[in-house]
């Protein structure tokens, strides 16, 4: 264990897990939300895209509720169906939006990260 660190493991789609996380925050806003969540991929592009989109939307909703106005959200996603819509969701939500492909990511991988910085007011 690390002093001051609360470790939670669970499925973010389940209300109980979200409640545990919100309880650990004790009403304090956060500087950064990092989502490395990824669904179990089925190989069916449209189904996988919908699952990825849902997880990113959950992360954005969490950020809207708990992020400091100048904070940042980082999410993992994949190029493919729904990518353009998720970038637009970030543009609607954050002042600065940057797609980032880590150097450690394989060249052929469609994995990328989207960074949103500074929540727009009223979102």
XYZ file of C-alpha atoms in Angstrom:
123
model
C 0.000 0.000 0.000
C 1.006 3.597 -0.648
C 0.148 6.222 1.937
C -2.663 8.463 0.719
C -3.558 6.136 -2.159
C -6.911 4.392 -2.352
C -6.934 1.357 -4.653
C -10.262 0.389 -6.169
C -10.815 -2.420 -8.610
C -14.073 -3.045 -10.375
C -16.217 -2.446 -13.398
C -16.721 1.307 -13.854
C -20.068 0.598 -15.541
C -21.457 -0.724 -12.254
C -23.059 1.896 -9.979
C -21.483 0.382 -6.839
C -17.969 0.881 -8.216
C -18.709 4.473 -9.187
C -20.136 5.097 -5.707
C -16.951 3.713 -4.112
C -14.828 6.003 -6.260
C -16.977 9.040 -5.509
C -16.845 8.163 -1.805
C -13.048 8.035 -1.903
C -13.012 11.548 -3.377
C -15.000 12.883 -0.402
C -16.387 15.700 -2.541
C -12.948 16.979 -3.564
C -12.459 17.916 -7.222
C -9.644 16.158 -9.081
C -6.861 17.540 -11.258
C -6.657 14.639 -13.706
C -8.846 11.716 -14.707
C -7.030 8.930 -16.564
C -9.086 6.213 -18.214
C -7.219 3.207 -19.543
C -10.484 1.284 -19.703
C -11.074 -1.000 -22.636
C -13.849 -3.513 -23.209
C -13.353 -7.136 -24.064
C -13.190 -6.910 -27.838
C -15.386 -9.246 -29.851
C -13.863 -8.668 -33.273
C -17.170 -7.256 -34.506
C -16.214 -3.681 -35.383
C -19.592 -2.022 -34.786
C -20.108 -3.793 -31.466
C -16.581 -3.028 -30.270
C -16.918 0.635 -31.302
C -20.150 0.952 -29.310
C -18.502 -0.534 -26.208
C -15.486 1.763 -26.495
C -17.736 4.781 -27.039
C -19.749 3.910 -23.941
C -16.630 3.718 -21.753
C -15.306 7.041 -23.063
C -18.698 8.676 -22.476
C -18.672 7.379 -18.888
C -15.205 8.880 -18.371
C -16.353 12.226 -19.808
C -19.423 12.208 -17.540
C -17.204 11.470 -14.535
C -14.835 14.288 -15.521
C -17.717 16.738 -15.898
C -18.874 15.878 -12.389
C -15.517 15.737 -10.573
C -12.777 17.509 -12.538
C -11.445 20.935 -11.584
C -12.266 23.512 -14.278
C -8.612 23.620 -15.376
C -8.178 19.839 -15.070
C -7.500 17.209 -17.698
C -9.062 13.977 -18.896
C -7.016 11.307 -20.673
C -8.837 8.365 -22.279
C -7.723 5.366 -24.276
C -9.601 4.696 -27.480
C -9.123 3.127 -30.874
C -9.324 4.609 -34.356
C -12.388 3.195 -36.032
C -16.122 3.565 -35.783
C -17.133 6.340 -33.423
C -13.684 7.957 -33.246
C -14.737 11.187 -34.972
C -17.783 11.501 -32.721
C -15.667 11.037 -29.598
C -13.216 13.708 -30.730
C -16.208 16.016 -31.226
C -17.490 15.156 -27.738
C -14.090 16.220 -26.376
C -14.133 19.432 -28.424
C -17.592 20.219 -27.056
C -16.402 19.545 -23.492
C -12.813 20.852 -23.289
C -10.947 23.981 -24.384
C -7.918 22.003 -25.599
C -8.095 18.580 -27.263
C -5.045 16.567 -28.305
C -4.876 13.065 -29.770
C -1.710 11.302 -28.604
C -0.201 8.031 -29.828
C 2.369 6.841 -27.298
C 5.792 5.879 -28.638
C 5.411 2.552 -26.839
C 2.327 1.728 -28.917
C 2.904 -0.589 -31.872
C 2.832 1.089 -35.284
C -0.021 -1.103 -36.528
C -2.098 -0.650 -33.380
C -5.167 1.575 -33.660
C -4.811 2.409 -29.964
C -4.484 6.088 -29.183
C -5.219 8.441 -26.325
C -7.309 11.571 -26.335
C -6.428 14.382 -23.930
C -8.911 17.081 -22.983
C -7.764 20.055 -20.903
C -9.882 22.776 -19.303
C -13.583 22.097 -18.958
C -15.821 24.445 -20.880
C -18.434 26.171 -18.732
C -21.948 24.831 -18.853
C -21.075 21.358 -20.113
